[in-house]
mmCIF file with all atom_site columns, C-alpha atoms in Angstrom:
data_model
loop_
_atom_site.group_PDB
_atom_site.id
_atom_site.type_symbol
_atom_site.label_atom_id
_atom_site.label_alt_id
_atom_site.label_comp_id
_atom_site.label_asym_id
_atom_site.label_entity_id
_atom_site.label_seq_id
_atom_site.pdbx_PDB_ins_code
_atom_site.Cartn_x
_atom_site.Cartn_y
_atom_site.Cartn_z
_atom_site.occupancy
_atom_site.B_iso_or_equiv
_atom_site.pdbx_formal_charge
_atom_site.auth_seq_id
_atom_site.auth_comp_id
_atom_site.auth_asym_id
_atom_site.auth_atom_id
_atom_site.pdbx_PDB_model_num
ATOM 1   C CA . MET L 1 1   ? 0.000  0.000  0.000   1.00 94.00 ? 293 MET L CA 1
ATOM 2   C CA . ILE L 1 2   ? 1.270  3.471  -0.899  1.00 96.00 ? 294 ILE L CA 1
ATOM 3   C CA . SER L 1 3   ? 0.473  6.305  1.481   1.00 96.00 ? 295 SER L CA 1
ATOM 4   C CA . LYS L 1 4   ? 1.868  9.604  2.746   1.00 96.00 ? 296 LYS L CA 1
ATOM 5   C CA . ILE L 1 5   ? 4.789  9.511  5.132   1.00 96.00 ? 297 ILE L CA 1
ATOM 6   C CA . ASN L 1 6   ? 3.834  10.923 8.508   1.00 94.00 ? 298 ASN L CA 1
ATOM 7   C CA . ILE L 1 7   ? 5.996  12.397 11.243  1.00 96.00 ? 299 ILE L CA 1
ATOM 8   C CA . GLN L 1 8   ? 6.125  9.052  13.111  1.00 96.00 ? 300 GLN L CA 1
ATOM 9   C CA . ASP L 1 9   ? 7.681  7.403  10.019  1.00 97.00 ? 301 ASP L CA 1
ATOM 10  C CA . LEU L 1 10  ? 10.680 9.724  9.693   1.00 98.00 ? 302 LEU L CA 1
ATOM 11  C CA . GLN L 1 11  ? 13.094 7.675  11.804  1.00 97.00 ? 303 GLN L CA 1
ATOM 12  C CA . ILE L 1 12  ? 12.499 4.515  9.742   1.00 97.00 ? 304 ILE L CA 1
ATOM 13  C CA . ILE L 1 13  ? 12.683 6.503  6.485   1.00 98.00 ? 305 ILE L CA 1
ATOM 14  C CA . GLU L 1 14  ? 16.100 7.803  7.555   1.00 98.00 ? 306 GLU L CA 1
ATOM 15  C CA . LEU L 1 15  ? 17.188 4.248  8.418   1.00 97.00 ? 307 LEU L CA 1
ATOM 16  C CA . ILE L 1 16  ? 16.033 2.848  5.050   1.00 97.00 ? 308 ILE L CA 1
ATOM 17  C CA . GLY L 1 17  ? 17.882 5.682  3.306   1.00 96.00 ? 309 GLY L CA 1
ATOM 18  C CA . LYS L 1 18  ? 21.020 5.074  5.354   1.00 96.00 ? 310 LYS L CA 1
ATOM 19  C CA . MET L 1 19  ? 20.985 1.335  4.566   1.00 95.00 ? 311 MET L CA 1
ATOM 20  C CA . SER L 1 20  ? 20.190 1.803  0.871   1.00 93.00 ? 312 SER L CA 1
ATOM 21  C CA . LEU L 1 21  ? 21.759 4.996  -0.441  1.00 91.00 ? 313 LEU L CA 1
ATOM 22  C CA . PRO L 1 22  ? 25.163 6.710  -0.549  1.00 90.00 ? 314 PRO L CA 1
ATOM 23  C CA . ILE L 1 23  ? 23.446 10.020 0.325   1.00 90.00 ? 315 ILE L CA 1
ATOM 24  C CA . TYR L 1 24  ? 20.294 10.099 2.438   1.00 95.00 ? 316 TYR L CA 1
ATOM 25  C CA . PHE L 1 25  ? 18.121 12.556 4.344   1.00 96.00 ? 317 PHE L CA 1
ATOM 26  C CA . LYS L 1 26  ? 18.458 12.654 8.109   1.00 97.00 ? 318 LYS L CA 1
ATOM 27  C CA . GLU L 1 27  ? 15.333 12.681 10.287  1.00 97.00 ? 319 GLU L CA 1
ATOM 28  C CA . GLU L 1 28  ? 15.635 16.398 11.075  1.00 97.00 ? 320 GLU L CA 1
ATOM 29  C CA . ASP L 1 29  ? 15.903 17.229 7.341   1.00 96.00 ? 321 ASP L CA 1
ATOM 30  C CA . LEU L 1 30  ? 12.875 15.049 6.614   1.00 97.00 ? 322 LEU L CA 1
ATOM 31  C CA . SER L 1 31  ? 10.972 16.829 9.367   1.00 97.00 ? 323 SER L CA 1
ATOM 32  C CA . ILE L 1 32  ? 11.702 20.220 7.786   1.00 96.00 ? 324 ILE L CA 1
ATOM 33  C CA . MET L 1 33  ? 10.712 18.875 4.366   1.00 96.00 ? 325 MET L CA 1
ATOM 34  C CA . THR L 1 34  ? 7.230  18.042 5.679   1.00 94.00 ? 326 THR L CA 1
ATOM 35  C CA . LEU L 1 35  ? 6.648  21.801 5.953   1.00 95.00 ? 327 LEU L CA 1
ATOM 36  C CA . TYR L 1 36  ? 7.159  22.442 2.223   1.00 95.00 ? 328 TYR L CA 1
ATOM 37  C CA . LYS L 1 37  ? 3.969  22.289 0.160   1.00 94.00 ? 329 LYS L CA 1
ATOM 38  C CA . ASN L 1 38  ? 5.823  21.335 -3.026  1.00 96.00 ? 330 ASN L CA 1
ATOM 39  C CA . ILE L 1 39  ? 7.594  18.310 -1.512  1.00 97.00 ? 331 ILE L CA 1
ATOM 40  C CA . SER L 1 40  ? 5.745  14.995 -1.321  1.00 97.00 ? 332 SER L CA 1
ATOM 41  C CA . MET L 1 41  ? 6.908  11.992 0.657   1.00 97.00 ? 333 MET L CA 1
ATOM 42  C CA . LEU L 1 42  ? 5.323  8.590  0.132   1.00 98.00 ? 334 LEU L CA 1
ATOM 43  C CA . LYS L 1 43  ? 5.950  5.178  1.662   1.00 98.00 ? 335 LYS L CA 1
ATOM 44  C CA . ILE L 1 44  ? 5.158  1.714  0.421   1.00 98.00 ? 336 ILE L CA 1
ATOM 45  C CA . SER L 1 45  ? 4.289  -0.793 3.114   1.00 96.00 ? 337 SER L CA 1
ATOM 46  C CA . LEU L 1 46  ? 3.015  -4.281 3.653   1.00 94.00 ? 338 LEU L CA 1
ATOM 47  C CA . ASN L 1 47  ? 1.316  -5.338 6.918   1.00 93.00 ? 339 ASN L CA 1
ATOM 48  C CA . ASN L 1 48  ? 2.198  -1.914 8.387   1.00 92.00 ? 340 ASN L CA 1
ATOM 49  C CA . ILE L 1 49  ? 5.921  -2.454 7.711   1.00 95.00 ? 341 ILE L CA 1
ATOM 50  C CA . ILE L 1 50  ? 7.543  0.267  5.621   1.00 97.00 ? 342 ILE L CA 1
ATOM 51  C CA . LEU L 1 51  ? 9.509  -1.326 2.782   1.00 97.00 ? 343 LEU L CA 1
ATOM 52  C CA . GLY L 1 52  ? 10.445 1.761  0.798   1.00 97.00 ? 344 GLY L CA 1
ATOM 53  C CA . PHE L 1 53  ? 9.795  5.402  0.034   1.00 98.00 ? 345 PHE L CA 1
ATOM 54  C CA . ILE L 1 54  ? 9.935  8.123  -2.575  1.00 98.00 ? 346 ILE L CA 1
ATOM 55  C CA . ILE L 1 55  ? 10.487 11.824 -1.952  1.00 98.00 ? 347 ILE L CA 1
ATOM 56  C CA . TYR L 1 56  ? 9.910  14.269 -4.777  1.00 98.00 ? 348 TYR L CA 1
ATOM 57  C CA . GLU L 1 57  ? 9.510  17.933 -5.524  1.00 96.00 ? 349 GLU L CA 1
ATOM 58  C CA . ASN L 1 58  ? 6.380  18.997 -7.391  1.00 95.00 ? 350 ASN L CA 1
ATOM 59  C CA . ASN L 1 59  ? 7.408  21.835 -9.716  1.00 93.00 ? 351 ASN L CA 1
ATOM 60  C CA . ASP L 1 60  ? 5.220  23.691 -12.206 1.00 92.00 ? 352 ASP L CA 1
ATOM 61  C CA . ASP L 1 61  ? 6.383  21.662 -15.194 1.00 92.00 ? 353 ASP L CA 1
ATOM 62  C CA . ASN L 1 62  ? 7.760  18.444 -13.691 1.00 95.00 ? 354 ASN L CA 1
ATOM 63  C CA . LEU L 1 63  ? 8.291  16.223 -10.682 1.00 97.00 ? 355 LEU L CA 1
ATOM 64  C CA . HIS L 1 64  ? 11.891 15.898 -9.500  1.00 97.00 ? 356 HIS L CA 1
ATOM 65  C CA . ILE L 1 65  ? 12.751 12.822 -7.453  1.00 98.00 ? 357 ILE L CA 1
ATOM 66  C CA . LEU L 1 66  ? 14.982 13.732 -4.529  1.00 97.00 ? 358 LEU L CA 1
ATOM 67  C CA . SER L 1 67  ? 15.238 10.218 -3.093  1.00 97.00 ? 359 SER L CA 1
ATOM 68  C CA . ILE L 1 68  ? 13.816 6.747  -3.623  1.00 97.00 ? 360 ILE L CA 1
ATOM 69  C CA . ALA L 1 69  ? 14.742 3.539  -1.831  1.00 96.00 ? 361 ALA L CA 1
ATOM 70  C CA . VAL L 1 70  ? 13.462 0.042  -1.095  1.00 96.00 ? 362 VAL L CA 1
ATOM 71  C CA . ILE L 1 71  ? 14.937 -2.121 1.658   1.00 95.00 ? 363 ILE L CA 1
ATOM 72  C CA . LYS L 1 72  ? 17.328 -4.740 0.342   1.00 91.00 ? 364 LYS L CA 1
ATOM 73  C CA . ASN L 1 73  ? 15.287 -7.872 1.134   1.00 92.00 ? 365 ASN L CA 1
ATOM 74  C CA . ALA L 1 74  ? 12.172 -6.363 -0.552  1.00 90.00 ? 366 ALA L CA 1
ATOM 75  C CA . ARG L 1 75  ? 13.869 -5.545 -3.866  1.00 88.00 ? 367 ARG L CA 1
ATOM 76  C CA . LYS L 1 76  ? 13.031 -7.292 -7.155  1.00 86.00 ? 368 LYS L CA 1
ATOM 77  C CA . LYS L 1 77  ? 9.328  -7.223 -6.194  1.00 91.00 ? 369 LYS L CA 1
ATOM 78  C CA . ASN L 1 78  ? 8.395  -4.170 -8.294  1.00 92.00 ? 370 ASN L CA 1
ATOM 79  C CA . LEU L 1 79  ? 7.977  -1.922 -5.247  1.00 96.00 ? 371 LEU L CA 1
ATOM 80  C CA . GLY L 1 80  ? 10.186 0.807  -6.722  1.00 95.00 ? 372 GLY L CA 1
ATOM 81  C CA . THR L 1 81  ? 8.248  0.586  -9.984  1.00 96.00 ? 373 THR L CA 1
ATOM 82  C CA . LYS L 1 82  ? 4.968  0.849  -8.047  1.00 97.00 ? 374 LYS L CA 1
ATOM 83  C CA . LEU L 1 83  ? 6.222  4.044  -6.401  1.00 97.00 ? 375 LEU L CA 1
ATOM 84  C CA . LEU L 1 84  ? 7.220  5.490  -9.781  1.00 97.00 ? 376 LEU L CA 1
ATOM 85  C CA . ASN L 1 85  ? 3.910  4.495  -11.365 1.00 95.00 ? 377 ASN L CA 1
ATOM 86  C CA . PHE L 1 86  ? 2.051  6.142  -8.484  1.00 96.00 ? 378 PHE L CA 1
ATOM 87  C CA . ILE L 1 87  ? 3.697  9.514  -9.072  1.00 96.00 ? 379 ILE L CA 1
ATOM 88  C CA . LYS L 1 88  ? 3.304  9.170  -12.856 1.00 93.00 ? 380 LYS L CA 1
ATOM 89  C CA . LYS L 1 89  ? -0.432 9.694  -12.193 1.00 90.00 ? 381 LYS L CA 1
ATOM 90  C CA . ASN L 1 90  ? 0.449  13.393 -11.696 1.00 88.00 ? 382 ASN L CA 1
ATOM 91  C CA . ASN L 1 91  ? 0.737  13.499 -15.500 1.00 88.00 ? 383 ASN L CA 1
ATOM 92  C CA . LYS L 1 92  ? 4.025  15.430 -15.449 1.00 94.00 ? 384 LYS L CA 1
ATOM 93  C CA . ASP L 1 93  ? 7.518  14.690 -16.681 1.00 96.00 ? 385 ASP L CA 1
ATOM 94  C CA . ILE L 1 94  ? 9.763  13.217 -13.980 1.00 97.00 ? 386 ILE L CA 1
ATOM 95  C CA . THR L 1 95  ? 13.451 14.012 -13.531 1.00 97.00 ? 387 THR L CA 1
ATOM 96  C CA . LEU L 1 96  ? 16.195 12.846 -11.190 1.00 97.00 ? 388 LEU L CA 1
ATOM 97  C CA . TYR L 1 97  ? 19.937 12.509 -10.747 1.00 97.00 ? 389 TYR L CA 1
ATOM 98  C CA . VAL L 1 98  ? 21.517 9.090  -10.321 1.00 96.00 ? 390 VAL L CA 1
ATOM 99  C CA . GLN L 1 99  ? 25.123 8.260  -9.598  1.00 92.00 ? 391 GLN L CA 1
ATOM 100 C CA . ALA L 1 100 ? 26.657 7.100  -12.899 1.00 93.00 ? 392 ALA L CA 1
ATOM 101 C CA . ILE L 1 101 ? 28.429 4.137  -11.267 1.00 92.00 ? 393 ILE L CA 1
ATOM 102 C CA . ASN L 1 102 ? 25.165 2.887  -9.727  1.00 92.00 ? 394 ASN L CA 1
ATOM 103 C CA . HIS L 1 103 ? 24.498 0.451  -12.576 1.00 92.00 ? 395 HIS L CA 1
ATOM 104 C CA . ILE L 1 104 ? 21.610 -1.251 -10.769 1.00 91.00 ? 396 ILE L CA 1
ATOM 105 C CA . ALA L 1 105 ? 19.738 2.045  -10.349 1.00 93.00 ? 397 ALA L CA 1
ATOM 106 C CA . VAL L 1 106 ? 20.493 3.150  -13.926 1.00 95.00 ? 398 VAL L CA 1
ATOM 107 C CA . LYS L 1 107 ? 19.110 -0.168 -15.224 1.00 95.00 ? 399 LYS L CA 1
ATOM 108 C CA . PHE L 1 108 ? 16.022 0.225  -13.009 1.00 95.00 ? 400 PHE L CA 1
ATOM 109 C CA . TYR L 1 109 ? 15.275 3.686  -14.392 1.00 96.00 ? 401 TYR L CA 1
ATOM 110 C CA . LYS L 1 110 ? 15.853 2.604  -17.998 1.00 96.00 ? 402 LYS L CA 1
ATOM 111 C CA . LYS L 1 111 ? 13.427 -0.283 -17.433 1.00 95.00 ? 403 LYS L CA 1
ATOM 112 C CA . ASN L 1 112 ? 10.934 2.364  -16.304 1.00 96.00 ? 404 ASN L CA 1
ATOM 113 C CA . ASN L 1 113 ? 11.430 4.422  -19.513 1.00 95.00 ? 405 ASN L CA 1
ATOM 114 C CA . PHE L 1 114 ? 13.722 7.126  -18.161 1.00 96.00 ? 406 PHE L CA 1
ATOM 115 C CA . LYS L 1 115 ? 16.213 8.545  -20.679 1.00 97.00 ? 407 LYS L CA 1
ATOM 116 C CA . CYS L 1 116 ? 19.582 10.128 -19.981 1.00 96.00 ? 408 CYS L CA 1
ATOM 117 C CA . ILE L 1 117 ? 19.407 13.831 -20.842 1.00 96.00 ? 409 ILE L CA 1
ATOM 118 C CA . ARG L 1 118 ? 22.937 14.754 -19.788 1.00 95.00 ? 410 ARG L CA 1
ATOM 119 C CA . THR L 1 119 ? 25.939 13.766 -17.720 1.00 94.00 ? 411 THR L CA 1
ATOM 120 C CA . ASP L 1 120 ? 27.166 16.018 -14.920 1.00 90.00 ? 412 ASP L CA 1
ATOM 121 C CA . ASP L 1 121 ? 30.792 15.193 -14.119 1.00 91.00 ? 413 ASP L CA 1
ATOM 122 C CA . ASP L 1 122 ? 30.836 17.073 -10.812 1.00 88.00 ? 414 ASP L CA 1
ATOM 123 C CA . TYR L 1 123 ? 27.337 16.639 -9.346  1.00 84.00 ? 415 TYR L CA 1
ATOM 124 C CA . TYR L 1 124 ? 28.032 14.427 -6.303  1.00 86.00 ? 416 TYR L CA 1
ATOM 125 C CA . THR L 1 125 ? 30.841 16.439 -4.745  1.00 85.00 ? 417 THR L CA 1
ATOM 126 C CA . SER L 1 126 ? 30.579 14.665 -1.366  1.00 83.00 ? 418 SER L CA 1
ATOM 127 C CA . LEU L 1 127 ? 31.161 11.216 -2.912  1.00 76.00 ? 419 LEU L CA 1
ATOM 128 C CA . ASP L 1 128 ? 34.331 9.670  -4.325  1.00 82.00 ? 420 ASP L CA 1
ATOM 129 C CA . ASP L 1 129 ? 32.759 9.391  -7.773  1.00 81.00 ? 421 ASP L CA 1
ATOM 130 C CA . HIS L 1 130 ? 31.180 12.756 -8.628  1.00 89.00 ? 422 HIS L CA 1
ATOM 131 C CA . LYS L 1 131 ? 29.636 11.760 -11.958 1.00 92.00 ? 423 LYS L CA 1
ATOM 132 C CA . ALA L 1 132 ? 25.830 11.724 -12.290 1.00 93.00 ? 424 ALA L CA 1
ATOM 133 C CA . PHE L 1 133 ? 23.308 11.108 -15.015 1.00 96.00 ? 425 PHE L CA 1
ATOM 134 C CA . TYR L 1 134 ? 20.345 13.465 -15.254 1.00 97.00 ? 426 TYR L CA 1
ATOM 135 C CA . LEU L 1 135 ? 17.422 11.270 -16.267 1.00 97.00 ? 427 LEU L CA 1
ATOM 136 C CA . LYS L 1 136 ? 13.972 12.168 -17.508 1.00 96.00 ? 428 LYS L CA 1
ATOM 137 C CA . TYR L 1 137 ? 10.697 10.331 -17.908 1.00 96.00 ? 429 TYR L CA 1
ATOM 138 C CA . ASP L 1 138 ? 8.856  12.172 -20.672 1.00 93.00 ? 430 ASP L CA 1
ATOM 139 C CA . MET L 1 139 ? 5.127  11.888 -20.103 1.00 85.00 ? 431 MET L CA 1
ATOM 140 C CA . LYS L 1 140 ? 4.279  12.734 -23.730 1.00 83.00 ? 432 LYS L CA 1
ATOM 141 C CA . LEU L 1 141 ? 6.505  9.970  -25.105 1.00 82.00 ? 433 LEU L CA 1
ATOM 142 C CA . ASN L 1 142 ? 5.161  7.354  -22.719 1.00 80.00 ? 434 ASN L CA 1
ATOM 143 C CA . LYS L 1 143 ? 1.391  7.793  -22.999 1.00 68.00 ? 435 LYS L CA 1
#
């Protein structure tokens, strides 16, 4: 089931991010993000256990994914795809940055019809490998 993240979920969302991603939002950052009207945070759960999340910014012309993760033992069950499909209902293009060396994530996004728009060689300055792909899901091309 996909639903909005609430304040009581923030600690587990931070933990899932920490276990799954090279860069993740801390609980205090997530708490501040709940105050922004243009930021949406959704969780996917089964039997009241949070298995993953997506955080995105709702801009005038597109949605920009800030973070998406699924816990390791729940992967390969289409949960990430379900989260993406849920936000595709907004009927807007979707963009995101992904670390270029994260081949699993790049393959996941390509499977979900995202295209590489450009490469930014110095996007992830806090990581050893700075290179990122800027990906886009074009709503018009995928109707």
